[in-house]
Amino acid sequence: MSNDHLDQQIEFILEMDKLKSVFRRSYVSGTDRKENDAEHSWHVAIMALVLCDRANTKIDILRVLKMLLIHDIVEIDAGDTFFYDDKGAADKSERERTAANRLFGLLPKNQEKEFKNIWEEFEEGQTSEALFAKSLDRLMPLLHNFYSKGKAWKEHGIMQDQVLNKNKHIADGSKELWEFASSLINKAVENGYLAK
Amino acid sequence: MSNDHLDQQIEFILEMDKLKSVFRRSYVSGTDRKENDAEHSWHVAIMALVLCDRANTKIDILRVLKMLLIHDIVEIDAGDTFFYDDKGAADKSERERTAANRLFGLLPKNQEKEFKNIWEEFEEGQTSEALFAKSLDRLMPLLHNFYSKGKAWKEHGIMQDQVLNKNKHIADGSKELWEFASSLINKAVENGYLAK
């Protein structure tokens, strides 16, 4: 890669700072502060390193890490769409595609293509790696919600059925983690963290 | 891995939330807010994906990513030691080793060993992967300082000689990136971001 491209790469890296100002609905444990996309992406990558043996099939962990590290970058332009916001979900895909074009377009051509492919693989959720990465991306907010006694669920009036419906796909990446997640959801209802 | 270990793994993952409250000296671009270790770890992992072809030798990018994702975890207990704080550096190693024992000790035995090995490889800085990971960990704050017009350098009275001395090891991982970094340092002095 020629030195010319270094400027483009540095510009992309600096642009990434903006992901630290895209806030999610979930809270950082033990604080009153909402989590941002950059910290979330790190946390879910750590989760992948720890839980990689729990996938339904043998997976390429490097590919899973790449997906999780870049999966939310498009939210720099498209914003965070709340997991339970079906209205926001309607044009999410178009907003995110436009964002992917601009953001990954900052990179040199070969890397633009590579990063877009990884992001698309995650979005399409067909490969074993994408299915597992998506399972973790779903499991993390469940954990945060449970251990903050349902703070974000209560704020947004989320009910047990919605949580079960949206999260049952965890099983597509890891049956073992879905077993754990569904028992966590039941416990959340028992403890009054989540409305029945 | 048996199901028993899942509780330990989840405990470790939840404990990781605390890295989001360990603050560094550098600022998130375009904000007045200091960056935390979790966002930094994500950002430097992205940097590795983008700049991996710039390493002096062929590297295993998976190993580099693992190192960068976990390199700051020990700061949950040991705190962030400022890069230019030579006094703080004196007992840093001991504080961080104690932290590594407690934090990685939350994991099941085989993973405790794996994570400790990765962290130690980074700390020792002998392998090509560790040298490159360390180069990126040094380059990132340089970028942040330059593009925030030397905000953190000025706050802490840091001078050009210190920056050159501490950062020249970027060349050990990537001569190309050190060439870029040293010209950035010179430009910082010219622009009045960094004291001569």
Coordinates of C-alpha atoms in Angstrom, one line a residue:
Chain A
M1 CA 0.0 0.0 0.0
S2 CA 1.5 3.3 -1.0
N3 CA 2.2 6.1 1.4
D4 CA -0.5 8.2 -0.3
H5 CA -3.1 6.0 1.3
L6 CA -1.9 6.7 4.8
D7 CA -3.6 10.1 4.8
Q8 CA -6.9 8.4 3.9
Q9 CA -6.4 5.8 6.6
I10 CA -5.6 8.4 9.3
E11 CA -8.7 10.4 8.2
F12 CA -10.9 7.3 8.7
I13 CA -9.3 6.5 12.1
L14 CA -10.0 10.1 13.3
E15 CA -13.5 10.0 12.0
M16 CA -14.1 6.9 14.2
D17 CA -13.8 9.2 17.3
K18 CA -17.4 10.1 16.6
L19 CA -18.7 6.7 17.5
K20 CA -17.8 7.7 21.1
S21 CA -20.6 10.2 21.0
V22 CA -23.3 7.9 19.7
F23 CA -25.3 6.8 22.7
R24 CA -27.3 3.7 23.3
R25 CA -30.3 3.0 25.5
S26 CA -28.4 0.8 27.9
Y27 CA -26.6 2.1 31.0
V28 CA -23.0 1.4 32.1
S29 CA -23.4 -0.8 35.2
G30 CA -23.2 1.1 38.5
T31 CA -23.6 4.5 36.8
D32 CA -26.3 6.8 35.6
R33 CA -24.6 7.2 32.2
K34 CA -25.7 5.7 29.0
E35 CA -23.2 3.6 27.1
N36 CA -21.8 4.7 23.8
D37 CA -21.3 2.6 20.7
A38 CA -17.5 2.6 20.9
E39 CA -17.5 1.1 24.4
H40 CA -20.2 -1.3 23.5
S41 CA -18.2 -2.5 20.5
W42 CA -15.2 -3.1 22.7
H43 CA -17.3 -4.9 25.3
V44 CA -19.0 -7.2 22.8
A45 CA -15.6 -8.1 21.2
I46 CA -14.4 -9.1 24.7
M47 CA -17.5 -11.2 25.1
A48 CA -16.7 -12.9 21.8
L49 CA -13.2 -13.8 23.1
V50 CA -14.6 -15.2 26.3
L51 CA -17.7 -17.1 24.8
C52 CA -16.3 -18.2 21.4
D53 CA -16.6 -21.9 22.4
R54 CA -20.3 -21.5 22.9
A55 CA -21.2 -21.1 19.2
N56 CA -23.4 -23.7 17.6
T57 CA -20.7 -24.5 15.0
K58 CA -17.0 -24.0 14.8
I59 CA -16.4 -20.3 13.9
D60 CA -13.5 -18.1 12.7
I61 CA -13.0 -15.9 15.7
L62 CA -11.1 -13.3 13.7
R63 CA -14.0 -12.7 11.4
V64 CA -16.4 -12.5 14.4
L65 CA -14.1 -9.9 16.0
K66 CA -13.9 -7.8 12.8
M67 CA -17.7 -7.8 12.5
L68 CA -18.2 -6.8 16.1
L69 CA -15.6 -4.1 16.0
I70 CA -17.1 -2.4 12.9
H71 CA -20.8 -3.4 13.2
D72 CA -21.9 -0.1 14.7
I73 CA -19.7 2.3 12.7
V74 CA -22.6 3.3 10.4
E75 CA -24.4 4.7 13.4
I76 CA -22.0 7.7 13.3
D77 CA -24.2 9.0 10.5
A78 CA -27.4 6.9 10.9
G79 CA -27.7 7.1 14.7
D80 CA -28.6 4.3 17.1
T81 CA -32.0 2.7 16.3
F82 CA -33.5 1.3 19.5
F83 CA -33.8 -2.5 19.3
Y84 CA -37.5 -2.4 20.1
D85 CA -38.3 0.6 17.8
D86 CA -40.1 -1.0 14.9
K87 CA -40.9 2.4 13.4
G88 CA -37.3 3.4 13.4
A89 CA -36.4 0.0 11.9
A90 CA -38.4 0.7 8.7
D91 CA -35.8 3.0 7.1
K92 CA -32.8 1.8 9.2
S93 CA -31.4 -0.3 6.4
E94 CA -31.4 2.6 3.9
R95 CA -30.0 5.1 6.4
E96 CA -27.2 2.7 7.3
R97 CA -26.3 1.9 3.7
T98 CA -25.8 5.5 2.9
A99 CA -23.7 5.8 6.0
A100 CA -21.6 2.8 5.1
N101 CA -20.9 4.3 1.7
R102 CA -19.7 7.6 3.1
L103 CA -17.7 6.2 6.1
F104 CA -16.1 3.1 4.5
G105 CA -15.6 5.3 1.5
L106 CA -13.0 7.3 3.4
L107 CA -10.7 4.3 3.3
P108 CA -8.4 3.3 0.3
K109 CA -10.4 1.3 -2.3
N110 CA -9.3 -2.3 -1.3
Q111 CA -10.1 -1.6 2.4
E112 CA -13.4 0.1 1.6
K113 CA -14.4 -3.1 -0.1
E114 CA -13.1 -5.3 2.7
F115 CA -14.8 -3.3 5.5
K116 CA -18.1 -3.1 3.6
N117 CA -18.1 -6.9 3.0
I118 CA -17.6 -7.6 6.7
W119 CA -20.4 -5.1 7.6
E120 CA -22.7 -6.7 5.1
E121 CA -22.0 -10.2 6.3
F122 CA -23.0 -9.1 9.8
E123 CA -26.1 -7.3 8.5
E124 CA -27.2 -10.3 6.4
G125 CA -26.7 -12.7 9.3
Q126 CA -26.3 -15.8 7.2
T127 CA -22.9 -17.2 8.0
S128 CA -22.0 -19.0 11.3
E129 CA -19.8 -16.1 12.2
A130 CA -22.5 -13.5 11.6
L131 CA -25.1 -15.5 13.5
F132 CA -22.8 -15.8 16.5
A133 CA -21.8 -12.2 16.4
K134 CA -25.5 -11.2 16.3
S135 CA -26.2 -13.5 19.3
L136 CA -23.6 -11.7 21.3
D137 CA -24.9 -8.3 20.2
R138 CA -28.3 -9.3 21.5
L139 CA -27.1 -10.9 24.7
M140 CA -25.1 -7.9 25.9
P141 CA -28.1 -5.5 26.4
L142 CA -30.0 -8.4 28.1
L143 CA -27.2 -8.7 30.6
H144 CA -27.0 -4.9 31.1
N145 CA -30.8 -4.7 31.6
F146 CA -30.9 -7.6 34.1
Y147 CA -28.0 -6.3 36.2
S148 CA -29.4 -2.8 36.2
K149 CA -32.7 -4.2 37.5
G150 CA -34.5 -3.5 34.2
K151 CA -33.7 0.2 34.1
A152 CA -33.8 0.7 30.3
W153 CA -36.7 -1.8 29.9
K154 CA -38.8 0.1 32.4
E155 CA -37.9 3.5 30.8
H156 CA -39.2 2.4 27.5
G157 CA -42.1 0.3 28.7
I158 CA -40.8 -2.9 27.2
M159 CA -42.6 -6.2 28.0
Q160 CA -41.5 -9.8 28.4
D161 CA -43.1 -10.9 25.0
Q162 CA -41.1 -8.3 23.1
V163 CA -37.9 -9.3 24.8
L164 CA -38.5 -13.0 24.1
N165 CA -39.5 -12.4 20.5
K166 CA -36.6 -10.1 19.6
N167 CA -34.0 -12.2 21.4
K168 CA -35.0 -15.8 20.5
H169 CA -32.6 -15.5 17.5
I170 CA -29.8 -15.8 20.0
A171 CA -30.4 -19.5 19.5
D172 CA -29.4 -19.3 15.9
G173 CA -25.8 -18.5 16.9
S174 CA -25.7 -20.3 20.2
K175 CA -28.4 -22.6 21.6
E176 CA -26.4 -22.7 24.9
L177 CA -26.5 -18.9 25.2
W178 CA -30.2 -18.8 24.4
E179 CA -30.9 -21.3 27.2
F180 CA -29.0 -19.0 29.5
A181 CA -30.7 -15.8 28.1
S182 CA -34.2 -17.2 28.3
S183 CA -33.8 -18.2 31.9
L184 CA -32.4 -14.7 32.6
I185 CA -35.5 -13.2 31.0
N186 CA -37.8 -15.3 33.2
K187 CA -35.8 -14.4 36.3
A188 CA -36.2 -10.7 35.3
V189 CA -40.0 -11.1 35.3
E190 CA -39.9 -12.9 38.6
N191 CA -37.8 -10.1 40.1
G192 CA -40.0 -7.4 38.8
Y193 CA -37.4 -6.0 36.4
L194 CA -39.5 -6.7 33.3
A195 CA -43.3 -6.5 32.9
K196 CA -45.1 -9.7 32.0
Chain B
M1 CA -16.3 -26.2 28.5
S2 CA -19.0 -27.2 31.0
N3 CA -22.0 -25.0 31.8
D4 CA -20.6 -24.4 35.3
H5 CA -18.0 -22.1 33.8
L6 CA -20.6 -19.9 32.1
D7 CA -21.3 -18.2 35.5
Q8 CA -17.6 -17.3 35.8
Q9 CA -17.5 -16.1 32.2
I10 CA -20.5 -13.9 32.7
E11 CA -19.1 -12.5 35.9
F12 CA -15.9 -11.6 34.1
I13 CA -17.9 -9.9 31.2
L14 CA -19.9 -7.8 33.7
E15 CA -16.7 -6.8 35.6
M16 CA -15.4 -5.4 32.3
D17 CA -18.0 -2.7 32.5
K18 CA -15.7 -1.0 34.9
L19 CA -13.2 -0.2 32.2
K20 CA -15.7 2.3 30.9
S21 CA -15.1 4.4 34.0
V22 CA -11.3 4.4 33.8
F23 CA -10.4 7.8 32.2
R24 CA -7.3 8.6 30.2
R25 CA -5.6 12.0 29.7
S26 CA -6.6 12.3 26.1
Y27 CA -9.8 14.0 24.9
V28 CA -12.4 12.6 22.5
S29 CA -12.1 14.8 19.4
G30 CA -14.5 17.7 19.2
T31 CA -15.6 17.3 22.9
D32 CA -14.4 18.4 26.3
R33 CA -14.7 14.9 27.7
K34 CA -11.8 12.6 28.5
E35 CA -11.7 9.3 26.8
N36 CA -12.1 6.1 28.8
D37 CA -10.1 2.9 28.5
A38 CA -12.9 0.9 26.8
E39 CA -13.4 3.3 23.9
H40 CA -9.7 3.7 23.6
S41 CA -9.3 -0.1 23.3
W42 CA -11.9 -0.3 20.6
H43 CA -10.4 2.6 18.7
V44 CA -6.9 1.2 18.7
A45 CA -8.3 -2.2 17.6
I46 CA -9.9 -0.5 14.6
M47 CA -6.6 1.2 14.0
A48 CA -4.9 -2.2 13.9
L49 CA -7.4 -3.4 11.3
V50 CA -6.7 -0.4 9.1
L51 CA -2.9 -0.2 9.5
C52 CA -2.0 -3.9 9.8
D53 CA 0.0 -3.7 6.5
R54 CA 2.3 -1.1 7.9
A55 CA 4.0 -3.4 10.4
N56 CA 7.7 -4.0 9.9
T57 CA 7.2 -7.7 9.6
K58 CA 4.3 -10.0 8.7
I59 CA 2.1 -10.2 11.8
D60 CA -0.8 -12.4 13.1
I61 CA -3.6 -9.8 13.2
L62 CA -5.8 -11.9 15.5
R63 CA -3.1 -11.9 18.1
V64 CA -2.6 -8.1 17.7
L65 CA -6.4 -7.6 18.2
K66 CA -6.5 -9.8 21.2
M67 CA -3.6 -7.9 22.8
L68 CA -5.2 -4.5 22.1
L69 CA -8.6 -5.5 23.3
I70 CA -7.3 -6.7 26.7
H71 CA -4.2 -4.6 27.2
D72 CA -5.8 -2.1 29.5
I73 CA -8.1 -4.4 31.5
V74 CA -5.7 -4.3 34.4
E75 CA -6.3 -0.6 34.8
I76 CA -9.8 -1.5 36.3
D77 CA -7.8 -2.1 39.5
A78 CA -4.5 -0.4 38.8
G79 CA -5.8 2.8 37.3
D80 CA -4.4 4.6 34.3
T81 CA -0.8 5.6 34.6
F82 CA -0.1 8.7 32.5
F83 CA 2.4 7.9 29.7
Y84 CA 4.8 10.7 30.9
D85 CA 4.5 10.0 34.6
D86 CA 7.8 8.4 35.4
K87 CA 7.1 8.4 39.2
G88 CA 3.8 6.5 38.6
A89 CA 5.6 4.1 36.3
A90 CA 7.9 2.9 39.2
D91 CA 5.3 0.6 40.8
K92 CA 3.1 0.3 37.8
S93 CA 4.3 -3.2 36.9
E94 CA 3.6 -4.5 40.4
R95 CA 0.1 -2.9 40.6
E96 CA -0.8 -4.2 37.2
R97 CA 0.3 -7.8 38.0
T98 CA -1.8 -7.9 41.1
A99 CA -4.7 -6.6 39.0
A100 CA -4.1 -9.2 36.3
N101 CA -4.2 -11.9 38.9
R102 CA -7.6 -10.8 40.3
L103 CA -9.3 -9.9 37.0
F104 CA -8.2 -12.7 34.7
G105 CA -8.6 -15.0 37.8
L106 CA -12.4 -14.5 37.4
L107 CA -12.2 -16.6 34.3
P108 CA -12.2 -20.4 34.1
K109 CA -8.6 -21.7 34.5
N110 CA -7.8 -22.4 30.8
Q111 CA -9.0 -18.9 29.8
E112 CA -7.3 -17.2 32.8
K113 CA -4.0 -18.7 31.5
E114 CA -4.7 -17.7 27.8
F115 CA -5.7 -14.1 28.7
K116 CA -2.7 -13.7 31.0
N117 CA -0.4 -14.9 28.3
I118 CA -1.7 -12.4 25.8
W119 CA -1.4 -9.6 28.3
E120 CA 2.1 -10.6 29.3
E121 CA 3.1 -10.8 25.6
F122 CA 2.0 -7.2 25.2
E123 CA 3.7 -6.0 28.3
E124 CA 7.0 -7.7 27.4
G125 CA 6.9 -6.3 23.9
Q126 CA 9.2 -8.8 22.4
T127 CA 7.2 -10.5 19.6
S128 CA 6.4 -8.7 16.3
E129 CA 2.7 -8.7 17.3
A130 CA 3.4 -7.0 20.6
L131 CA 5.8 -4.5 19.1
F132 CA 3.2 -3.5 16.5
A133 CA 0.4 -3.4 19.1
K134 CA 2.5 -1.1 21.2
S135 CA 3.3 1.2 18.2
L136 CA -0.4 1.7 17.7
D137 CA -1.1 2.3 21.4
R138 CA 1.5 5.0 21.3
L139 CA 0.4 6.5 17.9
M140 CA -3.2 7.0 19.0
P141 CA -2.6 9.6 21.7
L142 CA -0.2 11.4 19.4
L143 CA -3.0 11.7 16.8
H144 CA -5.5 12.8 19.5
N145 CA -3.1 15.4 20.8
F146 CA -2.3 16.8 17.4
Y147 CA -5.9 17.1 16.3
S148 CA -6.9 18.7 19.6
K149 CA -4.1 21.2 19.2
G150 CA -2.0 19.8 22.0
K151 CA -4.8 20.1 24.6
A152 CA -3.5 17.3 26.9
W153 CA 0.2 18.1 26.2
K154 CA -0.3 21.7 27.3
E155 CA -2.3 20.7 30.4
H156 CA 0.5 18.5 31.6
G157 CA 3.4 20.7 30.5
I158 CA 4.8 18.0 28.1
M159 CA 7.7 19.1 25.9
Q160 CA 8.9 17.9 22.4
D161 CA 11.9 16.0 23.8
Q162 CA 9.7 13.9 26.1
V163 CA 7.3 13.1 23.2
L164 CA 10.1 12.1 20.9
N165 CA 11.8 10.0 23.5
K166 CA 8.8 8.1 24.6
N167 CA 7.4 7.6 21.1
K168 CA 10.5 6.7 19.1
H169 CA 9.7 3.0 19.9
I170 CA 6.9 3.3 17.4
A171 CA 9.7 2.5 14.9
D172 CA 10.2 -0.9 16.6
G173 CA 6.7 -2.0 15.3
S174 CA 6.5 0.1 12.2
K175 CA 9.2 2.3 10.7
E176 CA 6.6 3.7 8.3
L177 CA 4.3 4.8 11.2
W178 CA 7.3 6.3 13.1
E179 CA 8.2 8.4 10.0
F180 CA 4.6 9.7 10.0
A181 CA 4.5 10.2 13.8
S182 CA 7.8 12.1 13.9
S183 CA 6.7 14.5 11.2
L184 CA 3.5 15.0 13.1
I185 CA 5.5 15.9 16.3
N186 CA 7.5 18.4 14.3
K187 CA 4.4 19.9 12.9
A188 CA 2.9 20.1 16.4
V189 CA 5.9 22.2 17.5
E190 CA 5.7 24.4 14.4
N191 CA 1.9 25.0 15.0
G192 CA 2.5 25.8 18.7
Y193 CA 0.7 22.7 20.0
L194 CA 3.8 21.3 21.7
A195 CA 6.5 23.2 23.6
K196 CA 10.0 22.9 22.1

